[in-house]
Amino acid sequence: MSELVQRASQQLTELVRGELRLAQAEMKEKGRRYGKGGGLFGGAGVVGFLMLQALVATAIAALALVLPVWAAALVVTAVLGVIAAVMALTGKKEFGRASPLAPEQTIENVKADVARIKESAHR
């Protein structure tokens, strides 16, 4: 009987170790894929940024057909400045909504739970 228990224990240990090795290999593969995907997303961001720069140059060139080049560049710069200002103000408003950083509703729920537990303990 003790030999069966010992063998079962040894087999269980080998099984757990095998599963851990499998999990480790699987996580390495997933890590490689996440790394590759992250690199591709980063590259897409850089190329997208370059595309936006080309679009700005195109807008300036198109306006330069009817305005002097300096005026076309000034118009596009002003439009981009307005867009940046609106985005910054909206972002500031969102930060204001998010503060304080503490999870207030969760804290209130925990306080209420503690109060209920204390109340039921006094009964």
PDB file of C-alpha atoms in Angstrom:
ATOM      1  CA  MET A   1       0.000   0.000   0.000  1.00  0.00           C
ATOM      2  CA  SER A   2       2.793   2.420   0.896  1.00  0.00           C
ATOM      3  CA  GLU A   3       4.479   1.676  -2.428  1.00  0.00           C
ATOM      4  CA  LEU A   4       1.263   2.615  -4.285  1.00  0.00           C
ATOM      5  CA  VAL A   5       1.003   5.854  -2.343  1.00  0.00           C
ATOM      6  CA  GLN A   6       4.652   6.617  -3.043  1.00  0.00           C
ATOM      7  CA  ARG A   7       4.243   5.885  -6.771  1.00  0.00           C
ATOM      8  CA  ALA A   8       1.074   7.961  -6.949  1.00  0.00           C
ATOM      9  CA  SER A   9       2.860  10.829  -5.201  1.00  0.00           C
ATOM     10  CA  GLN A  10       5.805  10.563  -7.595  1.00  0.00           C
ATOM     11  CA  GLN A  11       3.516  10.459 -10.638  1.00  0.00           C
ATOM     12  CA  LEU A  12       1.560  13.440  -9.358  1.00  0.00           C
ATOM     13  CA  THR A  13       4.801  15.364  -8.855  1.00  0.00           C
ATOM     14  CA  GLU A  14       5.939  14.494 -12.395  1.00  0.00           C
ATOM     15  CA  LEU A  15       2.544  15.475 -13.776  1.00  0.00           C
ATOM     16  CA  VAL A  16       2.616  18.861 -12.015  1.00  0.00           C
ATOM     17  CA  ARG A  17       6.192  19.508 -13.178  1.00  0.00           C
ATOM     18  CA  GLY A  18       5.255  18.563 -16.731  1.00  0.00           C
ATOM     19  CA  GLU A  19       2.259  20.876 -16.649  1.00  0.00           C
ATOM     20  CA  LEU A  20       4.428  23.696 -15.280  1.00  0.00           C
ATOM     21  CA  ARG A  21       6.965  23.177 -18.096  1.00  0.00           C
ATOM     22  CA  LEU A  22       4.128  23.217 -20.631  1.00  0.00           C
ATOM     23  CA  ALA A  23       2.688  26.396 -19.099  1.00  0.00           C
ATOM     24  CA  GLN A  24       6.134  28.009 -19.141  1.00  0.00           C
ATOM     25  CA  ALA A  25       6.653  27.138 -22.805  1.00  0.00           C
ATOM     26  CA  GLU A  26       3.183  28.389 -23.677  1.00  0.00           C
ATOM     27  CA  MET A  27       3.754  31.681 -21.851  1.00  0.00           C
ATOM     28  CA  LYS A  28       7.113  32.168 -23.605  1.00  0.00           C
ATOM     29  CA  GLU A  29       5.411  31.712 -26.969  1.00  0.00           C
ATOM     30  CA  LYS A  30       2.637  34.110 -26.026  1.00  0.00           C
ATOM     31  CA  GLY A  31       5.231  36.593 -24.772  1.00  0.00           C
ATOM     32  CA  ARG A  32       7.023  36.445 -28.115  1.00  0.00           C
ATOM     33  CA  ARG A  33       3.763  37.019 -29.948  1.00  0.00           C
ATOM     34  CA  TYR A  34       2.817  39.946 -27.683  1.00  0.00           C
ATOM     35  CA  GLY A  35       6.274  41.435 -28.191  1.00  0.00           C
ATOM     36  CA  LYS A  36       6.015  41.093 -31.949  1.00  0.00           C
ATOM     37  CA  GLY A  37       2.485  42.532 -31.929  1.00  0.00           C
ATOM     38  CA  GLY A  38       3.586  45.440 -29.748  1.00  0.00           C
ATOM     39  CA  GLY A  39       6.485  46.183 -32.068  1.00  0.00           C
ATOM     40  CA  LEU A  40       4.171  46.139 -35.069  1.00  0.00           C
ATOM     41  CA  PHE A  41       1.722  48.474 -33.307  1.00  0.00           C
ATOM     42  CA  GLY A  42       4.611  50.811 -32.492  1.00  0.00           C
ATOM     43  CA  GLY A  43       5.750  50.761 -36.094  1.00  0.00           C
ATOM     44  CA  ALA A  44       2.206  51.454 -37.246  1.00  0.00           C
ATOM     45  CA  GLY A  45       2.091  54.432 -34.891  1.00  0.00           C
ATOM     46  CA  VAL A  46       5.316  55.861 -36.330  1.00  0.00           C
ATOM     47  CA  VAL A  47       4.132  55.377 -39.915  1.00  0.00           C
ATOM     48  CA  GLY A  48       0.733  56.860 -39.017  1.00  0.00           C
ATOM     49  CA  PHE A  49       2.460  59.903 -37.528  1.00  0.00           C
ATOM     50  CA  LEU A  50       4.508  60.314 -40.698  1.00  0.00           C
ATOM     51  CA  MET A  51       1.299  59.996 -42.718  1.00  0.00           C
ATOM     52  CA  LEU A  52      -0.266  62.838 -40.716  1.00  0.00           C
ATOM     53  CA  GLN A  53       2.807  64.983 -41.360  1.00  0.00           C
ATOM     54  CA  ALA A  54       2.460  64.288 -45.083  1.00  0.00           C
ATOM     55  CA  LEU A  55      -1.227  65.182 -44.868  1.00  0.00           C
ATOM     56  CA  VAL A  56      -0.358  68.519 -43.256  1.00  0.00           C
ATOM     57  CA  ALA A  57       2.196  69.186 -46.015  1.00  0.00           C
ATOM     58  CA  THR A  58      -0.456  68.295 -48.590  1.00  0.00           C
ATOM     59  CA  ALA A  59      -2.937  70.696 -47.013  1.00  0.00           C
ATOM     60  CA  ILE A  60      -0.337  73.470 -47.068  1.00  0.00           C
ATOM     61  CA  ALA A  61       0.498  72.706 -50.715  1.00  0.00           C
ATOM     62  CA  ALA A  62      -3.191  72.721 -51.663  1.00  0.00           C
ATOM     63  CA  LEU A  63      -3.793  76.060 -49.951  1.00  0.00           C
ATOM     64  CA  ALA A  64      -0.632  77.422 -51.567  1.00  0.00           C
ATOM     65  CA  LEU A  65      -2.448  77.202 -54.891  1.00  0.00           C
ATOM     66  CA  VAL A  66      -4.687  80.094 -53.815  1.00  0.00           C
ATOM     67  CA  LEU A  67      -2.582  81.760 -51.091  1.00  0.00           C
ATOM     68  CA  PRO A  68       1.088  82.522 -50.635  1.00  0.00           C
ATOM     69  CA  VAL A  69       2.960  79.558 -49.139  1.00  0.00           C
ATOM     70  CA  TRP A  70       3.551  81.356 -45.833  1.00  0.00           C
ATOM     71  CA  ALA A  71      -0.172  82.145 -45.497  1.00  0.00           C
ATOM     72  CA  ALA A  72      -1.152  78.565 -46.322  1.00  0.00           C
ATOM     73  CA  ALA A  73       1.268  77.284 -43.663  1.00  0.00           C
ATOM     74  CA  LEU A  74      -0.096  79.817 -41.163  1.00  0.00           C
ATOM     75  CA  VAL A  75      -3.702  78.742 -41.801  1.00  0.00           C
ATOM     76  CA  VAL A  76      -2.869  75.049 -41.361  1.00  0.00           C
ATOM     77  CA  THR A  77      -0.844  75.836 -38.210  1.00  0.00           C
ATOM     78  CA  ALA A  78      -3.758  77.799 -36.754  1.00  0.00           C
ATOM     79  CA  VAL A  79      -6.211  74.970 -37.461  1.00  0.00           C
ATOM     80  CA  LEU A  80      -3.869  72.449 -35.837  1.00  0.00           C
ATOM     81  CA  GLY A  81      -3.444  74.810 -32.868  1.00  0.00           C
ATOM     82  CA  VAL A  82      -7.208  75.025 -32.378  1.00  0.00           C
ATOM     83  CA  ILE A  83      -7.521  71.232 -32.557  1.00  0.00           C
ATOM     84  CA  ALA A  84      -4.697  70.836 -30.011  1.00  0.00           C
ATOM     85  CA  ALA A  85      -6.284  73.391 -27.660  1.00  0.00           C
ATOM     86  CA  VAL A  86      -9.679  71.678 -27.805  1.00  0.00           C
ATOM     87  CA  MET A  87      -8.067  68.296 -27.140  1.00  0.00           C
ATOM     88  CA  ALA A  88      -6.038  69.704 -24.219  1.00  0.00           C
ATOM     89  CA  LEU A  89      -9.082  71.332 -22.624  1.00  0.00           C
ATOM     90  CA  THR A  90     -11.122  68.162 -23.043  1.00  0.00           C
ATOM     91  CA  GLY A  91      -8.281  66.120 -21.549  1.00  0.00           C
ATOM     92  CA  LYS A  92      -8.018  68.511 -18.595  1.00  0.00           C
ATOM     93  CA  LYS A  93     -11.752  68.174 -17.990  1.00  0.00           C
ATOM     94  CA  GLU A  94     -11.476  64.368 -18.049  1.00  0.00           C
ATOM     95  CA  PHE A  95      -8.612  64.487 -15.534  1.00  0.00           C
ATOM     96  CA  GLY A  96     -10.804  66.641 -13.305  1.00  0.00           C
ATOM     97  CA  ARG A  97     -13.588  64.070 -13.504  1.00  0.00           C
ATOM     98  CA  ALA A  98     -11.191  61.249 -12.658  1.00  0.00           C
ATOM     99  CA  SER A  99      -9.803  62.795  -9.468  1.00  0.00           C
ATOM    100  CA  PRO A 100      -9.360  61.922  -6.715  1.00  0.00           C
ATOM    101  CA  LEU A 101      -7.470  58.828  -7.721  1.00  0.00           C
ATOM    102  CA  ALA A 102      -8.876  56.674  -4.897  1.00  0.00           C
ATOM    103  CA  PRO A 103     -11.755  54.316  -5.818  1.00  0.00           C
ATOM    104  CA  GLU A 104     -14.386  56.222  -3.813  1.00  0.00           C
ATOM    105  CA  GLN A 105     -17.355  53.966  -4.506  1.00  0.00           C
ATOM    106  CA  THR A 106     -15.399  50.857  -3.538  1.00  0.00           C
ATOM    107  CA  ILE A 107     -14.197  52.512  -0.335  1.00  0.00           C
ATOM    108  CA  GLU A 108     -17.772  53.404   0.569  1.00  0.00           C
ATOM    109  CA  ASN A 109     -18.917  49.848  -0.163  1.00  0.00           C
ATOM    110  CA  VAL A 110     -16.139  48.395   2.007  1.00  0.00           C
ATOM    111  CA  LYS A 111     -17.023  50.779   4.851  1.00  0.00           C
ATOM    112  CA  ALA A 112     -20.669  49.732   4.578  1.00  0.00           C
ATOM    113  CA  ASP A 113     -19.678  46.043   4.570  1.00  0.00           C
ATOM    114  CA  VAL A 114     -17.498  46.527   7.657  1.00  0.00           C
ATOM    115  CA  ALA A 115     -20.336  48.341   9.407  1.00  0.00           C
ATOM    116  CA  ARG A 116     -22.746  45.490   8.583  1.00  0.00           C
ATOM    117  CA  ILE A 117     -20.263  42.905   9.837  1.00  0.00           C
ATOM    118  CA  LYS A 118     -19.737  44.823  13.081  1.00  0.00           C
ATOM    119  CA  GLU A 119     -23.489  45.215  13.486  1.00  0.00           C
ATOM    120  CA  SER A 120     -24.132  41.504  12.966  1.00  0.00           C
ATOM    121  CA  ALA A 121     -21.269  40.618  15.344  1.00  0.00           C
ATOM    122  CA  HIS A 122     -22.897  42.655  18.128  1.00  0.00           C
ATOM    123  CA  ARG A 123     -26.128  40.698  17.830  1.00  0.00           C
TER     124      ARG A 123
END
